[in-house]
Amino acid sequence: SQKIEQNSEALNIQEGKTATLTCNYTNYSPAYLQWYRQDPGRGPVFLLLIRENEKEKRKERLKVTFDTTLKQSLFHITASQPADSATYLCALDMSGRGSQGNLIFGKGTKLSVKP
Amino acid sequence: EAGVAQSPRYKIIEKRQSVAFWCNPISGHATLYWYQQILGQGPKLLIQFQNNGVVDDSQLPKDRFSAERLKGVDSTLKIQPAKLEDSAVYLCASSITGGAGTEAFFGQGTRLTVV
């Protein structure tokens, strides 16, 4: 079965620095990969989606890369702010891979940005 | 646009009791998901509906969990009888078409404590 690893349970960085979060998966590559943000007591909120044929996607201070050879996605937050502190979840979108659109989530990385 | 509504927000029950959760997805969304999120873990898919049909329930413990989506809109998830290990947040999500590069919108979740 598909396994997802987000390599850090927690990541602490200083305000203004770039946060880099990693998502690795096993077995076959998803058609899409999504990143979500989850704040305590709330449901996940969608941030970015990247397709298997895209190398990089940007949205404001966020950047996602997707390397199907390495089976890895990197999620970057540039010029990080304390308000970026949250748990970030990687999700594999298995559409067209023998399933009908399941989203399989990793455990998440808890990011803390210190002022 | 109204988001995904879930109720109740919190529920405490004794083991062996039964409990039901309710979800109202975003209007027009064909796909509805129920996820279980244990503290410190990522969301785990329990069941996925496309309109009122089940797409995937492979990880639903069918001896105690059941779910239905009447008329392809609202959904209920039931646990009977509950076990201590069912303590978790139950998240409902919906998407327009289901996977295929579409984002999922989550409700705030129902926090279940089984004592």
mmCIF file of C-alpha atoms in Angstrom:
data_model
loop_
_atom_site.group_PDB
_atom_site.id
_atom_site.type_symbol
_atom_site.label_atom_id
_atom_site.label_comp_id
_atom_site.label_asym_id
_atom_site.label_seq_id
_atom_site.Cartn_x
_atom_site.Cartn_y
_atom_site.Cartn_z
ATOM 1 C CA SER A 1 0.000 0.000 0.000
ATOM 2 C CA GLN A 2 1.017 3.586 -0.515
ATOM 3 C CA LYS A 3 3.056 5.106 2.318
ATOM 4 C CA ILE A 4 3.771 8.764 2.917
ATOM 5 C CA GLU A 5 6.486 10.186 5.122
ATOM 6 C CA GLN A 6 6.788 13.782 6.177
ATOM 7 C CA ASN A 7 10.282 13.675 7.510
ATOM 8 C CA SER A 8 9.975 16.057 10.421
ATOM 9 C CA GLU A 9 7.327 15.930 13.082
ATOM 10 C CA ALA A 10 8.306 19.450 14.071
ATOM 11 C CA LEU A 11 10.322 22.244 12.512
ATOM 12 C CA ASN A 12 11.366 25.400 14.353
ATOM 13 C CA ILE A 13 12.680 28.363 12.429
ATOM 14 C CA GLN A 14 13.316 32.058 12.904
ATOM 15 C CA GLU A 15 11.029 34.673 11.406
ATOM 16 C CA GLY A 16 12.164 35.792 7.974
ATOM 17 C CA LYS A 17 13.868 32.493 7.128
ATOM 18 C CA THR A 18 12.674 29.981 4.557
ATOM 19 C CA ALA A 19 10.909 26.901 5.887
ATOM 20 C CA THR A 20 11.345 23.724 3.854
ATOM 21 C CA LEU A 21 9.111 20.725 4.509
ATOM 22 C CA THR A 22 9.574 17.327 2.895
ATOM 23 C CA CYS A 23 7.075 14.739 1.749
ATOM 24 C CA ASN A 24 8.288 11.336 0.544
ATOM 25 C CA TYR A 25 6.157 8.492 -0.715
ATOM 26 C CA THR A 26 6.608 4.871 -1.727
ATOM 27 C CA ASN A 27 5.249 2.816 -4.575
ATOM 28 C CA TYR A 28 3.691 4.489 -7.548
ATOM 29 C CA SER A 29 3.469 8.220 -8.089
ATOM 30 C CA PRO A 30 0.198 10.072 -7.703
ATOM 31 C CA ALA A 31 -1.267 12.083 -10.525
ATOM 32 C CA TYR A 32 -1.414 15.077 -8.226
ATOM 33 C CA LEU A 33 0.031 16.078 -4.905
ATOM 34 C CA GLN A 34 -1.639 18.534 -2.577
ATOM 35 C CA TRP A 35 -0.515 20.515 0.458
ATOM 36 C CA TYR A 36 -2.839 21.564 3.284
ATOM 37 C CA ARG A 37 -2.490 23.693 6.390
ATOM 38 C CA GLN A 38 -4.134 22.677 9.657
ATOM 39 C CA ASP A 39 -4.485 24.902 12.694
ATOM 40 C CA PRO A 40 -5.323 23.470 16.137
ATOM 41 C CA GLY A 41 -8.988 22.561 16.450
ATOM 42 C CA ARG A 42 -9.668 23.197 12.773
ATOM 43 C CA GLY A 43 -9.987 21.099 9.647
ATOM 44 C CA PRO A 44 -7.226 21.157 7.013
ATOM 45 C CA VAL A 45 -7.262 24.006 4.499
ATOM 46 C CA PHE A 46 -6.056 23.553 0.933
ATOM 47 C CA LEU A 47 -2.948 25.508 -0.074
ATOM 48 C CA LEU A 48 -1.459 24.227 -3.321
ATOM 49 C CA LEU A 49 -1.755 21.437 -5.843
ATOM 50 C CA ILE A 50 0.939 20.233 -8.230
ATOM 51 C CA ARG A 51 0.557 17.805 -11.130
ATOM 52 C CA GLU A 52 2.951 14.975 -11.891
ATOM 53 C CA ASN A 53 4.197 16.711 -15.039
ATOM 54 C CA GLU A 54 4.913 19.969 -13.214
ATOM 55 C CA LYS A 55 8.242 20.516 -11.547
ATOM 56 C CA GLU A 56 7.333 23.573 -9.534
ATOM 57 C CA LYS A 57 4.295 25.618 -8.486
ATOM 58 C CA ARG A 58 4.229 28.980 -6.722
ATOM 59 C CA LYS A 59 1.619 30.967 -4.851
ATOM 60 C CA GLU A 60 2.697 34.171 -3.124
ATOM 61 C CA ARG A 61 5.320 33.099 -0.529
ATOM 62 C CA LEU A 62 4.673 29.397 -1.087
ATOM 63 C CA LYS A 63 6.516 27.108 -3.480
ATOM 64 C CA VAL A 64 6.027 23.405 -4.092
ATOM 65 C CA THR A 65 8.228 21.069 -6.094
ATOM 66 C CA PHE A 66 7.434 17.551 -7.234
ATOM 67 C CA ASP A 67 10.104 15.038 -8.254
ATOM 68 C CA THR A 68 8.547 11.741 -9.378
ATOM 69 C CA THR A 69 11.998 10.179 -9.786
ATOM 70 C CA LEU A 70 12.895 10.820 -6.167
ATOM 71 C CA LYS A 71 9.246 10.290 -5.115
ATOM 72 C CA GLN A 72 9.431 13.505 -3.183
ATOM 73 C CA SER A 73 7.738 16.859 -2.836
ATOM 74 C CA LEU A 74 9.247 19.884 -1.125
ATOM 75 C CA PHE A 75 7.124 22.682 0.324
ATOM 76 C CA HIS A 76 8.791 26.048 0.915
ATOM 77 C CA ILE A 77 7.558 29.110 2.774
ATOM 78 C CA THR A 78 9.786 32.103 2.121
ATOM 79 C CA ALA A 79 10.059 35.097 4.466
ATOM 80 C CA SER A 80 8.268 33.078 7.127
ATOM 81 C CA GLN A 81 6.111 34.814 9.729
ATOM 82 C CA PRO A 82 4.803 33.711 13.143
ATOM 83 C CA ALA A 83 1.359 33.505 11.527
ATOM 84 C CA ASP A 84 2.676 30.666 9.356
ATOM 85 C CA SER A 85 2.956 28.483 12.465
ATOM 86 C CA ALA A 86 0.683 25.490 11.894
ATOM 87 C CA THR A 87 0.779 21.849 10.879
ATOM 88 C CA TYR A 88 1.325 21.265 7.173
ATOM 89 C CA LEU A 89 -0.028 18.112 5.579
ATOM 90 C CA CYS A 90 1.015 16.499 2.337
ATOM 91 C CA ALA A 91 -1.703 14.554 0.484
ATOM 92 C CA LEU A 92 -1.395 12.201 -2.451
ATOM 93 C CA ASP A 93 -4.249 12.449 -4.910
ATOM 94 C CA MET A 94 -4.494 8.968 -6.350
ATOM 95 C CA SER A 95 -6.924 9.822 -9.149
ATOM 96 C CA GLY A 96 -6.364 7.636 -12.145
ATOM 97 C CA ARG A 97 -4.077 5.293 -10.255
ATOM 98 C CA GLY A 98 -6.500 2.490 -9.671
ATOM 99 C CA SER A 99 -8.586 4.538 -7.303
ATOM 100 C CA GLN A 100 -11.260 7.124 -7.758
ATOM 101 C CA GLY A 101 -9.772 10.170 -6.246
ATOM 102 C CA ASN A 102 -8.711 9.175 -2.780
ATOM 103 C CA LEU A 103 -6.675 11.712 -0.879
ATOM 104 C CA ILE A 104 -4.088 9.968 1.259
ATOM 105 C CA PHE A 105 -2.540 12.195 3.918
ATOM 106 C CA GLY A 106 0.823 12.169 5.643
ATOM 107 C CA LYS A 107 1.196 12.731 9.377
ATOM 108 C CA GLY A 108 2.079 16.353 8.933
ATOM 109 C CA THR A 109 4.917 18.614 10.032
ATOM 110 C CA LYS A 110 4.304 21.103 12.817
ATOM 111 C CA LEU A 111 6.011 24.362 11.896
ATOM 112 C CA SER A 112 6.811 26.948 14.539
ATOM 113 C CA VAL A 113 8.102 30.355 13.425
ATOM 114 C CA LYS A 114 9.723 32.318 16.227
ATOM 115 C CA PRO A 115 9.737 36.113 16.144
ATOM 116 C CA GLU B 1 -20.279 30.373 0.092
ATOM 117 C CA ALA B 2 -21.097 28.287 3.142
ATOM 118 C CA GLY B 3 -18.481 25.754 4.153
ATOM 119 C CA VAL B 4 -18.803 22.141 5.219
ATOM 120 C CA ALA B 5 -20.942 21.924 8.332
ATOM 121 C CA GLN B 6 -20.473 19.242 10.956
ATOM 122 C CA SER B 7 -22.210 18.510 14.213
ATOM 123 C CA PRO B 8 -21.765 18.035 17.033
ATOM 124 C CA ARG B 9 -18.408 19.711 17.665
ATOM 125 C CA TYR B 10 -17.648 17.585 20.696
ATOM 126 C CA LYS B 11 -18.977 14.308 22.029
ATOM 127 C CA ILE B 12 -18.064 12.254 25.073
ATOM 128 C CA ILE B 13 -19.473 8.740 25.382
ATOM 129 C CA GLU B 14 -18.732 5.599 27.316
ATOM 130 C CA LYS B 15 -17.310 2.565 25.578
ATOM 131 C CA ARG B 16 -19.887 0.261 24.054
ATOM 132 C CA GLN B 17 -22.283 3.166 23.523
ATOM 133 C CA SER B 18 -23.284 4.349 20.076
ATOM 134 C CA VAL B 19 -22.742 7.750 18.501
ATOM 135 C CA ALA B 20 -23.621 9.487 15.245
ATOM 136 C CA PHE B 21 -22.045 12.405 13.431
ATOM 137 C CA TRP B 22 -23.665 14.568 10.809
ATOM 138 C CA CYS B 23 -22.177 16.380 7.818
ATOM 139 C CA ASN B 24 -23.628 18.848 5.344
ATOM 140 C CA PRO B 25 -21.218 19.359 2.436
ATOM 141 C CA ILE B 26 -20.851 22.418 0.246
ATOM 142 C CA SER B 27 -23.803 22.725 -2.102
ATOM 143 C CA GLY B 28 -23.166 21.078 -5.454
ATOM 144 C CA HIS B 29 -20.212 19.004 -4.305
ATOM 145 C CA ALA B 30 -20.550 15.465 -5.589
ATOM 146 C CA THR B 31 -17.849 13.873 -3.465
ATOM 147 C CA LEU B 32 -17.982 13.508 0.292
ATOM 148 C CA TYR B 33 -15.261 12.053 2.498
ATOM 149 C CA TRP B 34 -15.168 10.976 6.120
ATOM 150 C CA TYR B 35 -11.725 10.976 7.739
ATOM 151 C CA GLN B 36 -10.553 9.890 11.181
ATOM 152 C CA GLN B 37 -7.712 11.913 12.685
ATOM 153 C CA ILE B 38 -6.082 10.533 15.806
ATOM 154 C CA LEU B 39 -4.049 13.008 17.839
ATOM 155 C CA GLY B 40 -0.645 13.564 16.246
ATOM 156 C CA GLN B 41 -1.576 11.737 13.033
ATOM 157 C CA GLY B 42 -2.720 12.794 9.611
ATOM 158 C CA PRO B 43 -6.332 12.252 8.508
ATOM 159 C CA LYS B 44 -7.128 8.646 7.594
ATOM 160 C CA LEU B 45 -9.817 8.053 4.993
ATOM 161 C CA LEU B 46 -12.738 6.000 6.285
ATOM 162 C CA ILE B 47 -15.195 6.274 3.421
ATOM 163 C CA GLN B 48 -15.673 8.205 0.207
ATOM 164 C CA PHE B 49 -19.014 8.823 -1.501
ATOM 165 C CA GLN B 50 -19.602 9.954 -5.053
ATOM 166 C CA ASN B 51 -23.127 11.383 -4.983
ATOM 167 C CA ASN B 52 -24.928 8.738 -2.914
ATOM 168 C CA GLY B 53 -22.762 5.789 -3.940
ATOM 169 C CA VAL B 54 -19.768 4.441 -2.031
ATOM 170 C CA VAL B 55 -16.476 4.763 -3.931
ATOM 171 C CA ASP B 56 -14.123 3.466 -1.256
ATOM 172 C CA ASP B 57 -14.786 2.087 2.200
ATOM 173 C CA SER B 58 -11.795 -0.222 2.402
ATOM 174 C CA GLN B 59 -10.561 1.292 5.674
ATOM 175 C CA LEU B 60 -13.941 1.517 7.375
ATOM 176 C CA PRO B 61 -14.233 -0.952 10.295
ATOM 177 C CA LYS B 62 -17.540 -2.287 9.074
ATOM 178 C CA ASP B 63 -18.228 -4.352 12.164
ATOM 179 C CA ARG B 64 -18.817 -1.138 14.115
ATOM 180 C CA PHE B 65 -18.814 1.809 11.711
ATOM 181 C CA SER B 66 -21.474 2.645 9.166
ATOM 182 C CA ALA B 67 -22.104 5.635 6.956
ATOM 183 C CA GLU B 68 -24.767 6.752 4.575
ATOM 184 C CA ARG B 69 -25.355 9.672 2.282
ATOM 185 C CA LEU B 70 -29.007 10.166 1.626
ATOM 186 C CA LYS B 71 -30.035 11.762 -1.675
ATOM 187 C CA GLY B 72 -26.406 12.534 -2.385
ATOM 188 C CA VAL B 73 -26.272 15.461 0.017
ATOM 189 C CA ASP B 74 -26.027 15.138 3.828
ATOM 190 C CA SER B 75 -24.190 12.254 5.400
ATOM 191 C CA THR B 76 -24.111 10.527 8.758
ATOM 192 C CA LEU B 77 -21.344 8.407 10.251
ATOM 193 C CA LYS B 78 -22.254 6.032 13.063
ATOM 194 C CA ILE B 79 -20.180 4.035 15.493
ATOM 195 C CA GLN B 80 -21.796 1.184 17.382
ATOM 196 C CA PRO B 81 -20.446 0.041 19.763
ATOM 197 C CA ALA B 82 -17.649 2.519 20.420
ATOM 198 C CA LYS B 83 -14.220 1.458 21.646
ATOM 199 C CA LEU B 84 -11.601 3.487 23.486
ATOM 200 C CA GLU B 85 -9.411 3.554 20.369
ATOM 201 C CA ASP B 86 -12.170 5.355 18.463
ATOM 202 C CA SER B 87 -11.278 8.535 20.336
ATOM 203 C CA ALA B 88 -10.315 10.926 17.555
ATOM 204 C CA VAL B 89 -11.487 13.865 15.480
ATOM 205 C CA TYR B 90 -13.875 12.866 12.703
ATOM 206 C CA LEU B 91 -13.539 15.153 9.731
ATOM 207 C CA CYS B 92 -15.966 15.488 6.875
ATOM 208 C CA ALA B 93 -14.789 16.946 3.572
ATOM 209 C CA SER B 94 -16.305 17.546 0.184
ATOM 210 C CA SER B 95 -15.059 18.319 -3.294
ATOM 211 C CA ILE B 96 -16.715 19.220 -6.543
ATOM 212 C CA THR B 97 -15.837 16.082 -8.440
ATOM 213 C CA GLY B 98 -13.586 14.030 -6.215
ATOM 214 C CA GLY B 99 -9.843 13.824 -6.657
ATOM 215 C CA ALA B 100 -8.579 14.451 -10.170
ATOM 216 C CA GLY B 101 -6.775 17.518 -8.979
ATOM 217 C CA THR B 102 -9.648 19.102 -7.103
ATOM 218 C CA GLU B 103 -9.212 20.419 -3.612
ATOM 219 C CA ALA B 104 -11.108 19.071 -0.648
ATOM 220 C CA PHE B 105 -12.936 21.426 1.698
ATOM 221 C CA PHE B 106 -13.011 20.279 5.304
ATOM 222 C CA GLY B 107 -15.390 20.926 8.142
ATOM 223 C CA GLN B 108 -14.148 21.735 11.640
ATOM 224 C CA GLY B 109 -14.587 18.154 12.728
ATOM 225 C CA THR B 110 -16.228 16.360 15.622
ATOM 226 C CA ARG B 111 -13.964 15.525 18.522
ATOM 227 C CA LEU B 112 -15.016 12.193 20.012
ATOM 228 C CA THR B 113 -13.799 11.042 23.400
ATOM 229 C CA VAL B 114 -14.612 7.481 24.430
ATOM 230 C CA VAL B 115 -14.186 6.834 28.153
#
